[in-house]
XYZ file of C-alpha atoms in Angstrom:
251
model
C -132.595 51.087 -22.072
C -131.420 47.465 -22.138
C -134.713 46.449 -23.713
C -134.283 49.003 -26.509
C -130.726 47.823 -27.286
C -131.868 44.214 -27.296
C -134.686 45.047 -29.702
C -132.330 46.952 -31.998
C -129.827 44.090 -32.092
C -132.605 41.643 -32.909
C -133.678 43.794 -35.894
C -130.106 44.112 -37.155
C -129.607 40.384 -36.793
C -132.748 39.682 -38.768
C -131.695 42.094 -41.535
C -128.257 40.440 -41.852
C -129.874 37.023 -41.911
C -132.160 38.181 -44.765
C -129.167 39.581 -46.706
C -127.324 36.280 -46.333
C -130.437 34.430 -47.473
C -130.702 36.513 -50.657
C -127.130 35.609 -51.656
C -127.533 31.892 -51.044
C -128.335 30.644 -54.542
C -127.364 26.991 -54.951
C -124.041 26.568 -56.766
C -125.618 24.096 -59.196
C -127.897 26.879 -60.355
C -125.069 29.374 -60.761
C -122.875 27.040 -62.811
C -125.433 25.384 -65.044
C -125.497 28.215 -67.576
C -129.304 28.225 -67.546
C -131.654 31.170 -67.047
C -133.507 31.587 -63.759
C -135.944 33.999 -62.116
C -135.136 34.706 -58.448
C -137.972 35.783 -56.149
C -136.909 37.226 -52.770
C -139.267 37.160 -49.826
C -138.275 38.988 -46.635
C -137.302 36.536 -43.941
C -137.993 33.443 -46.024
C -134.830 33.325 -48.178
C -134.743 33.159 -51.993
C -137.124 31.141 -54.080
C -135.350 30.093 -57.273
C -137.687 29.329 -60.176
C -135.999 27.515 -63.063
C -136.757 29.122 -66.430
C -134.545 27.263 -68.882
C -134.994 28.441 -72.516
C -135.851 25.465 -74.684
C -137.520 24.781 -78.020
C -136.511 24.742 -81.681
C -135.595 28.437 -81.841
C -133.330 28.449 -78.812
C -131.757 25.108 -79.687
C -130.787 26.609 -83.075
C -129.341 29.664 -81.357
C -127.236 27.389 -79.191
C -125.876 25.671 -82.304
C -125.014 28.973 -83.982
C -123.428 30.218 -80.760
C -121.191 27.160 -80.687
C -120.160 27.798 -84.307
C -119.315 31.435 -83.539
C -117.287 30.290 -80.563
C -115.251 27.968 -82.798
C -114.704 30.612 -85.529
C -111.093 31.559 -86.107
C -111.291 35.320 -86.673
C -107.920 35.319 -88.433
C -109.154 32.891 -91.111
C -112.962 33.075 -91.150
C -115.730 35.656 -91.047
C -118.202 35.972 -88.190
C -120.821 37.186 -90.712
C -120.812 34.023 -92.840
C -124.193 32.309 -92.700
C -125.568 29.841 -95.291
C -123.154 31.167 -97.926
C -122.125 28.366 -100.273
C -118.512 28.228 -101.526
C -119.826 28.020 -105.114
C -121.521 31.393 -104.656
C -118.343 32.869 -103.220
C -116.273 31.618 -106.176
C -118.843 32.821 -108.722
C -118.862 36.333 -107.242
C -115.066 36.495 -107.500
C -115.310 35.448 -111.144
C -117.893 38.153 -111.850
C -115.676 40.752 -110.164
C -112.930 39.789 -112.605
C -115.310 40.116 -115.561
C -116.403 43.596 -114.462
C -112.769 44.720 -114.156
C -111.879 43.300 -117.576
C -114.780 45.110 -119.250
C -113.840 48.295 -117.412
C -110.264 47.959 -118.678
C -111.411 47.665 -122.303
C -113.670 50.715 -121.938
C -110.789 52.676 -120.420
C -108.664 51.805 -123.455
C -111.477 52.962 -125.746
C -111.639 56.249 -123.829
C -107.904 56.765 -124.322
C -108.204 56.071 -128.076
C -111.091 58.446 -128.811
C -109.531 61.154 -126.625
C -106.466 61.365 -128.914
C -105.962 64.640 -130.796
C -105.874 62.813 -134.168
C -109.198 61.092 -133.408
C -110.932 63.914 -131.566
C -114.301 62.323 -130.794
C -114.721 63.666 -127.287
C -118.352 62.662 -126.896
C -117.520 59.015 -127.521
C -114.436 59.326 -125.311
C -116.555 60.693 -122.466
C -119.107 57.905 -122.906
C -116.468 55.160 -122.594
C -114.801 56.870 -119.653
C -118.140 56.891 -117.802
C -118.784 53.291 -118.880
C -115.396 52.219 -117.496
C -116.135 53.854 -114.151
C -119.580 52.223 -114.054
C -118.143 48.727 -114.558
C -115.587 49.391 -111.843
C -118.402 50.469 -109.529
C -120.138 47.159 -110.273
C -116.963 45.296 -109.299
C -116.777 47.230 -106.035
C -120.472 46.564 -105.404
C -119.803 42.832 -105.742
C -116.775 43.112 -103.475
C -118.862 44.821 -100.793
C -121.517 42.117 -101.073
C -118.878 39.385 -100.856
C -117.590 40.892 -97.613
C -121.119 41.391 -96.310
C -121.847 37.675 -96.704
C -118.581 36.646 -95.070
C -116.759 35.593 -98.237
C -113.227 36.445 -99.285
C -112.510 38.672 -102.285
C -109.820 37.138 -104.506
C -108.799 39.405 -107.381
C -107.557 37.742 -110.551
C -105.407 38.881 -113.467
C -106.819 41.263 -116.081
C -106.296 40.746 -119.823
C -104.477 43.545 -121.638
C -106.961 45.210 -124.032
C -106.387 46.481 -127.551
C -105.191 50.041 -128.000
C -106.059 50.557 -131.690
C -109.690 50.474 -132.782
C -109.681 51.806 -136.327
C -111.430 49.435 -138.755
C -110.915 49.755 -142.508
C -114.528 48.955 -143.454
C -116.592 49.925 -140.415
C -114.608 52.832 -139.063
C -113.494 53.243 -135.453
C -116.789 54.440 -133.947
C -118.955 51.591 -135.260
C -116.284 48.990 -134.486
C -115.941 50.320 -130.928
C -119.660 50.185 -130.201
C -120.042 46.727 -131.739
C -117.248 45.635 -129.405
C -119.030 47.336 -126.510
C -122.292 45.566 -127.408
C -120.574 42.173 -127.389
C -119.111 42.985 -123.949
C -122.468 44.097 -122.549
C -124.115 40.899 -123.816
C -121.297 38.814 -122.353
C -121.707 40.576 -119.023
C -125.459 39.942 -119.098
C -124.888 36.232 -119.779
C -122.379 35.980 -116.925
C -124.789 37.706 -114.544
C -127.469 35.186 -115.541
C -124.991 32.394 -114.771
C -124.239 34.005 -111.400
C -127.967 34.187 -110.680
C -128.389 30.519 -111.639
C -125.636 29.456 -109.229
C -127.215 31.439 -106.402
C -130.588 29.906 -107.218
C -129.170 26.367 -107.271
C -127.729 26.997 -103.798
C -131.109 28.304 -102.552
C -129.502 31.656 -101.740
C -132.508 34.000 -101.870
C -130.625 37.125 -100.637
C -128.024 36.717 -103.367
C -130.566 36.236 -106.164
C -132.421 39.314 -104.909
C -129.164 41.302 -104.897
C -128.314 40.291 -108.479
C -131.793 41.055 -109.772
C -132.147 44.390 -108.020
C -128.619 45.783 -108.302
C -127.175 44.332 -111.516
C -129.439 42.474 -113.951
C -132.033 45.166 -114.618
C -129.357 47.778 -115.235
C -127.538 45.393 -117.555
C -130.668 44.889 -119.653
C -130.903 48.652 -120.110
C -127.213 48.880 -121.071
C -127.626 46.242 -123.789
C -130.611 48.127 -125.227
C -128.783 51.468 -125.186
C -125.628 50.218 -126.929
C -127.751 48.326 -129.472
C -129.348 51.638 -130.480
C -125.913 53.241 -130.877
C -124.833 50.425 -133.202
C -127.982 50.850 -135.290
C -127.478 54.619 -135.579
C -123.805 54.323 -136.549
C -124.592 51.749 -139.218
C -126.970 54.278 -140.756
C -124.685 57.320 -140.716
C -121.529 55.728 -142.192
C -117.960 56.799 -141.448
C -117.884 60.485 -142.355
C -119.885 63.495 -141.219
C -122.486 61.257 -139.616
C -119.981 60.065 -136.996
C -119.152 63.700 -136.172
C -122.857 64.448 -135.654
C -123.301 61.282 -133.578
C -120.347 62.261 -131.394
C -121.710 65.775 -130.922
C -125.137 64.461 -129.880
C -123.572 61.925 -127.523
C -121.469 64.664 -125.929
C -124.640 66.644 -125.185
C -126.335 63.602 -123.670
C -123.408 62.760 -121.398
C -122.630 66.336 -120.350
């Protein structure tokens, strides 16, 4: 009986010794912040194999990690990465342009929707155009936030409210104004693209090309056709027919 108890105590003692051995990792290893692989062998204690992550990739990660650690969340964005201040400022300027164009189109909608003007097709077209420009502004705002920039809205110029023209008539004058705005917007988008390109910001140039520029080219072409048609039909019955056709297209 004594022999059995002695044998049992020896086994328990060995097991406790092994458990203590597994926990004995040198303090220098625990505090160094490096990565290690620990191999445990029964009765022989731990074998600590140093596996520090080194190389260009991991050195860069360490640099970025230090930058994130220093980021003041109240003032800066965690998402900001290789986003030049010039690009941030240019996006805010383009947001302002989109809102200004939208404001003019909204004023045109209000004019053509009057009972003494009564061109509902044209009114509907400019209402949709105003909403589209506002969507472009919001698209730019979302992208600004996505890149870690700050959206800074600027003042909007008060648009005209009367669009009747003695020689051209209100419809032709309105669409010539719209064409000038679409061309201006296209030019400003090209400038925005040039700034992104000068800053070697490939994601931003891709965003402008895919989400804004191609659609703007189509808008310029479409409004140019409207101007050509209205110059042909004159100010009378032709404008009524143009408005009716436009109403069918935008329905």
